[in-house]
Short mmCIF file of N, CA and C in Angstrom, two decimals:
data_model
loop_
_atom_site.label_atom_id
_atom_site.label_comp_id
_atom_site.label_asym_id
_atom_site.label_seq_id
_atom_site.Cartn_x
_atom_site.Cartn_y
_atom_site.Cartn_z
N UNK A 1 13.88 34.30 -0.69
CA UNK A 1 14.63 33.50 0.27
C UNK A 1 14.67 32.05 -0.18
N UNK A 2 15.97 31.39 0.91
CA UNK A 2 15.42 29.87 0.13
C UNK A 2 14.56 28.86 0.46
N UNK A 3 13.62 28.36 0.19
CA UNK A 3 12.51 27.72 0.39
C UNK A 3 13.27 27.21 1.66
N UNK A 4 13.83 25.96 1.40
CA UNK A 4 15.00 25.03 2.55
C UNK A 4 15.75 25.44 2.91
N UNK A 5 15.17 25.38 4.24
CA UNK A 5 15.55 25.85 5.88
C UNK A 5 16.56 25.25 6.96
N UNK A 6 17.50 25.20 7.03
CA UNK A 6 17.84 24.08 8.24
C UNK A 6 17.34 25.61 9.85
N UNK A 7 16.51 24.73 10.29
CA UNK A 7 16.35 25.35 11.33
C UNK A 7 16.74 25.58 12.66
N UNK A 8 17.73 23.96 13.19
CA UNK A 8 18.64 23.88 13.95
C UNK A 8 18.77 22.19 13.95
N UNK A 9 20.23 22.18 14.74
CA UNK A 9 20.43 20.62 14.76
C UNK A 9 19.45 19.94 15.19
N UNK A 10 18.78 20.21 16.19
CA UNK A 10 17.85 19.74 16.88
C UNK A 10 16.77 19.69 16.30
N UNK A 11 16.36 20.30 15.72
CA UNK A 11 14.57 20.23 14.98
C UNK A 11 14.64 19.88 13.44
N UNK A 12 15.85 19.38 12.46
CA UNK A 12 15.83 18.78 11.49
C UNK A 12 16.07 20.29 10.27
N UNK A 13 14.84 19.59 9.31
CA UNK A 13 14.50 20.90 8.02
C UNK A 13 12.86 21.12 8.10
N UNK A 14 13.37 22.49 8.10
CA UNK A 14 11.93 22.79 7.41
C UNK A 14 12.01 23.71 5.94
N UNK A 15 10.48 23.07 4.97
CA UNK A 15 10.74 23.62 3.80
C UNK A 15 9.36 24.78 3.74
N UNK A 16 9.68 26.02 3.26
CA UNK A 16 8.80 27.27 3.28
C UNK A 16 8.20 27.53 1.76
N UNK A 17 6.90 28.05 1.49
CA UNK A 17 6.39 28.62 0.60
C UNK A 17 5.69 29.74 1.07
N UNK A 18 5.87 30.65 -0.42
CA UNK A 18 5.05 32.00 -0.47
C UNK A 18 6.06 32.74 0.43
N UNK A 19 7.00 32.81 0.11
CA UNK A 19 7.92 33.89 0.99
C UNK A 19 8.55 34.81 -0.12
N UNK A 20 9.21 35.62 0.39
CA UNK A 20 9.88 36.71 -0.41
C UNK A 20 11.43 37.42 0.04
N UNK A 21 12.10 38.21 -0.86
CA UNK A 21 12.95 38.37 0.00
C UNK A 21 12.87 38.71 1.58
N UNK A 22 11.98 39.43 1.81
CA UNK A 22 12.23 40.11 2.79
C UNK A 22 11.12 39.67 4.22
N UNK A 23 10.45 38.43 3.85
CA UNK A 23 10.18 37.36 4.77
C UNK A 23 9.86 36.10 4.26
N UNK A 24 9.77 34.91 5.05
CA UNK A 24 10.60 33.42 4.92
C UNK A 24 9.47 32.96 4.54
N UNK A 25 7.81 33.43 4.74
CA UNK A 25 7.12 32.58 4.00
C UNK A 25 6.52 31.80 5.56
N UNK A 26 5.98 30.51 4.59
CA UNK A 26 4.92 29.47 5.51
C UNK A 26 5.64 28.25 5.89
N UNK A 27 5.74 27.99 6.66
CA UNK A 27 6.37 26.44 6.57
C UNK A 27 5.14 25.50 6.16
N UNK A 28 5.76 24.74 5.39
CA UNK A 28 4.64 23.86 4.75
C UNK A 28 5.49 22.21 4.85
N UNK A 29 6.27 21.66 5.46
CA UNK A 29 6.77 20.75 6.19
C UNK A 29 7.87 20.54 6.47
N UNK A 30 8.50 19.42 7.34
CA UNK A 30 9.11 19.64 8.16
C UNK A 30 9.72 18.33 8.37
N UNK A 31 10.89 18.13 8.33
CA UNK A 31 11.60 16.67 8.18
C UNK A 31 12.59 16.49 9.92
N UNK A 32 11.88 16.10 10.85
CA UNK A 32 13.08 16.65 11.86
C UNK A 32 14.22 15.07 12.31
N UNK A 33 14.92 15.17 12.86
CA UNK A 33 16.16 14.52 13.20
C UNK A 33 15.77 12.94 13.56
N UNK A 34 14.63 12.90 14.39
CA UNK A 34 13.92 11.86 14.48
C UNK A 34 13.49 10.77 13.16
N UNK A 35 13.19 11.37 12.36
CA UNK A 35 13.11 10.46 10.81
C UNK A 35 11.68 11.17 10.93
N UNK A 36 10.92 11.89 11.22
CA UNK A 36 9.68 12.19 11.20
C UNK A 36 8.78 13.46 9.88
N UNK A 37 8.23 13.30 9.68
CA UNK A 37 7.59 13.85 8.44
C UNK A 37 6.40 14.61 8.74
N UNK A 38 6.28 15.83 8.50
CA UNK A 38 4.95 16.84 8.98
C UNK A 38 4.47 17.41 7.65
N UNK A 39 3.55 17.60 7.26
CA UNK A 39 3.01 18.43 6.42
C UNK A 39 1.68 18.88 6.95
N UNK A 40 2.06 20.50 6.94
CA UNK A 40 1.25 21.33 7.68
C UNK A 40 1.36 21.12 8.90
N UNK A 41 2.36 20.70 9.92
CA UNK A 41 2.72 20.33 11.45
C UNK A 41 4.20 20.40 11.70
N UNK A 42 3.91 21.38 12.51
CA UNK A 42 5.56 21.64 12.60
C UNK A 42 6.54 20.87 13.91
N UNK A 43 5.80 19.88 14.55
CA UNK A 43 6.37 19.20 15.36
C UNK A 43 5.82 17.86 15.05
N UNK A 44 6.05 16.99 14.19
CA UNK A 44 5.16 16.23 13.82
C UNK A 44 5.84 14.82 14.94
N UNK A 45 5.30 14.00 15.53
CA UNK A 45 5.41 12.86 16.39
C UNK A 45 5.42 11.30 15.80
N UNK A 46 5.09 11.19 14.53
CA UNK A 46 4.38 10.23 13.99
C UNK A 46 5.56 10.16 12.90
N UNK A 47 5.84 9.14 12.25
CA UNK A 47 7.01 9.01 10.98
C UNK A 47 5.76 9.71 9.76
N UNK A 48 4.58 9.83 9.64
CA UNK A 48 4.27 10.78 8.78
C UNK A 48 2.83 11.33 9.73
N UNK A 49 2.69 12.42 9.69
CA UNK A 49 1.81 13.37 10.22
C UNK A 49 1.26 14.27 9.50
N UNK A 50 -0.52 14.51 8.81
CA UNK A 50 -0.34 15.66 7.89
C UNK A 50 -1.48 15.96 8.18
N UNK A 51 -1.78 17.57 8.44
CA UNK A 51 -2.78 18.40 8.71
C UNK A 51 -3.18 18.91 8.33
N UNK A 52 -4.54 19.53 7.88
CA UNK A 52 -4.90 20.26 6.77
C UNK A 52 -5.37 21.82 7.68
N UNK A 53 -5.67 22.63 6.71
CA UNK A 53 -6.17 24.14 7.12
C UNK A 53 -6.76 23.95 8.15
N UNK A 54 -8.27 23.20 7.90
CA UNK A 54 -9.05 23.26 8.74
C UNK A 54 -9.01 22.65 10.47
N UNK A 55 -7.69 21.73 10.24
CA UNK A 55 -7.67 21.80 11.94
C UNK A 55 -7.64 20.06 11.66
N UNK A 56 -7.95 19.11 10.63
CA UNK A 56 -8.12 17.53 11.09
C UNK A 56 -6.70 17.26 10.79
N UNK A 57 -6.32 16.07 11.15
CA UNK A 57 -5.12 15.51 10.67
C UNK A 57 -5.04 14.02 10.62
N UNK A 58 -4.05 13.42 10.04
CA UNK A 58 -3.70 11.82 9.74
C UNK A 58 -2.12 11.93 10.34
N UNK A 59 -2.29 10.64 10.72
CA UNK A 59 -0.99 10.21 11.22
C UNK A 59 -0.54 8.47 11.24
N UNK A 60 0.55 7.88 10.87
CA UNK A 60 1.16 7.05 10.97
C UNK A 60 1.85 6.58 12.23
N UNK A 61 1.30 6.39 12.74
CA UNK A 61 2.24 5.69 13.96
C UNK A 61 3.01 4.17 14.44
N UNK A 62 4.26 4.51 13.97
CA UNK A 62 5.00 3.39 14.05
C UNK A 62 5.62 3.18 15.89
N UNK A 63 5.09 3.70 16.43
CA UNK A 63 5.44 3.62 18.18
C UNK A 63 5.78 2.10 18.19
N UNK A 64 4.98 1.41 18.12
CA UNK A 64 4.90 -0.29 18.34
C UNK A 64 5.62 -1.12 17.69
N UNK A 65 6.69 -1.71 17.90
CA UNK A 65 7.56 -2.40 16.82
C UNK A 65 6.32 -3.56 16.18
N UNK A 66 6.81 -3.78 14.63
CA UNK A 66 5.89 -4.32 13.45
C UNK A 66 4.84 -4.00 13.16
N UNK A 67 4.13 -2.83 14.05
CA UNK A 67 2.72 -1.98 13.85
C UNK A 67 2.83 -1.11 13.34
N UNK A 68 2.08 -0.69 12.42
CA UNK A 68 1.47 0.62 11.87
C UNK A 68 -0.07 1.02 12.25
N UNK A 69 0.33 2.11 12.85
CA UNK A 69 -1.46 2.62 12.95
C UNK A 69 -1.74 3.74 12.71
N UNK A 70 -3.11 3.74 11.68
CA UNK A 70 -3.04 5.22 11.28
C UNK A 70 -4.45 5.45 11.99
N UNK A 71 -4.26 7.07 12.10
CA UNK A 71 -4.71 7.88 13.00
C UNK A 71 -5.45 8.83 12.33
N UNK A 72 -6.81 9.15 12.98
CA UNK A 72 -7.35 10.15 11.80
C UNK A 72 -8.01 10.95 13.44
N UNK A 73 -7.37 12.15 13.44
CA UNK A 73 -7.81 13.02 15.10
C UNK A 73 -6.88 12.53 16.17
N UNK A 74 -6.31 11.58 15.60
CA UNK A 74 -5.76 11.27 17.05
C UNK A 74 -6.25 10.02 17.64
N UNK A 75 -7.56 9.51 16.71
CA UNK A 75 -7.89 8.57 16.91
C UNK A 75 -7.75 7.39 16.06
N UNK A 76 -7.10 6.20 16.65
CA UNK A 76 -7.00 4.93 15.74
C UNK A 76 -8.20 4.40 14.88
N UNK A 77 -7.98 4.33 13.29
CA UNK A 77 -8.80 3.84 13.15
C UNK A 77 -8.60 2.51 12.22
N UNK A 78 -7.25 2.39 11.72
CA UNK A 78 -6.60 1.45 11.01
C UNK A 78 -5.53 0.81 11.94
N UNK A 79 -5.31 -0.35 11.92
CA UNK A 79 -3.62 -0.88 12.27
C UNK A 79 -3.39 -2.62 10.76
N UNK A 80 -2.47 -2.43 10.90
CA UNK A 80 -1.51 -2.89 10.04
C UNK A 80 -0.15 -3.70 10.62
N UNK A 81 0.15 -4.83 10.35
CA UNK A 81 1.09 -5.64 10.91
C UNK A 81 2.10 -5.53 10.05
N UNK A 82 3.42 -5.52 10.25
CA UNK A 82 4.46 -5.82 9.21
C UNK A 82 4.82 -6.89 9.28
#
């Protein structure tokens, strides 16, 4: 199958590995309409969001105009001014 997915207008692309013809595989990230970026998260909230196997994740959060804050659980532990 082909790796790149459009999955609907609404939820952007998602791109798949380890699939075969005859199923689509893993989604392994996910670009949706919002400008937002997931790897390993398939609804990602954050302009980049990335999760690993085990369950932790990082995130970028540009919510705040000229802020960046990155996120490790969900919890702030960096911010950054532009």
């Amino acid at each position: 199958t082909d790796p790149v997915q459009r999955i609907s207008a609404a939820n952007g692309l998602a791109f798949f590995y380890g699939g075969s013809t005859s199923s689509i595989g893993t989604e392994g990230m996910r670009l949706t309409n919002a400008g937002n970026v997931g790897i390993g998260v398939t609804n990602p909230t954050s302009r980049l969001e990335v999760a690993s196997s085990g369950g932790s994740s990082m995130q970028f959060d540009t919510s705040v105009p000229g802020v960046v804050t990155l996120k490790i659980g969900g919890v702030p532990v960096a911010e950054m001014t532009q």
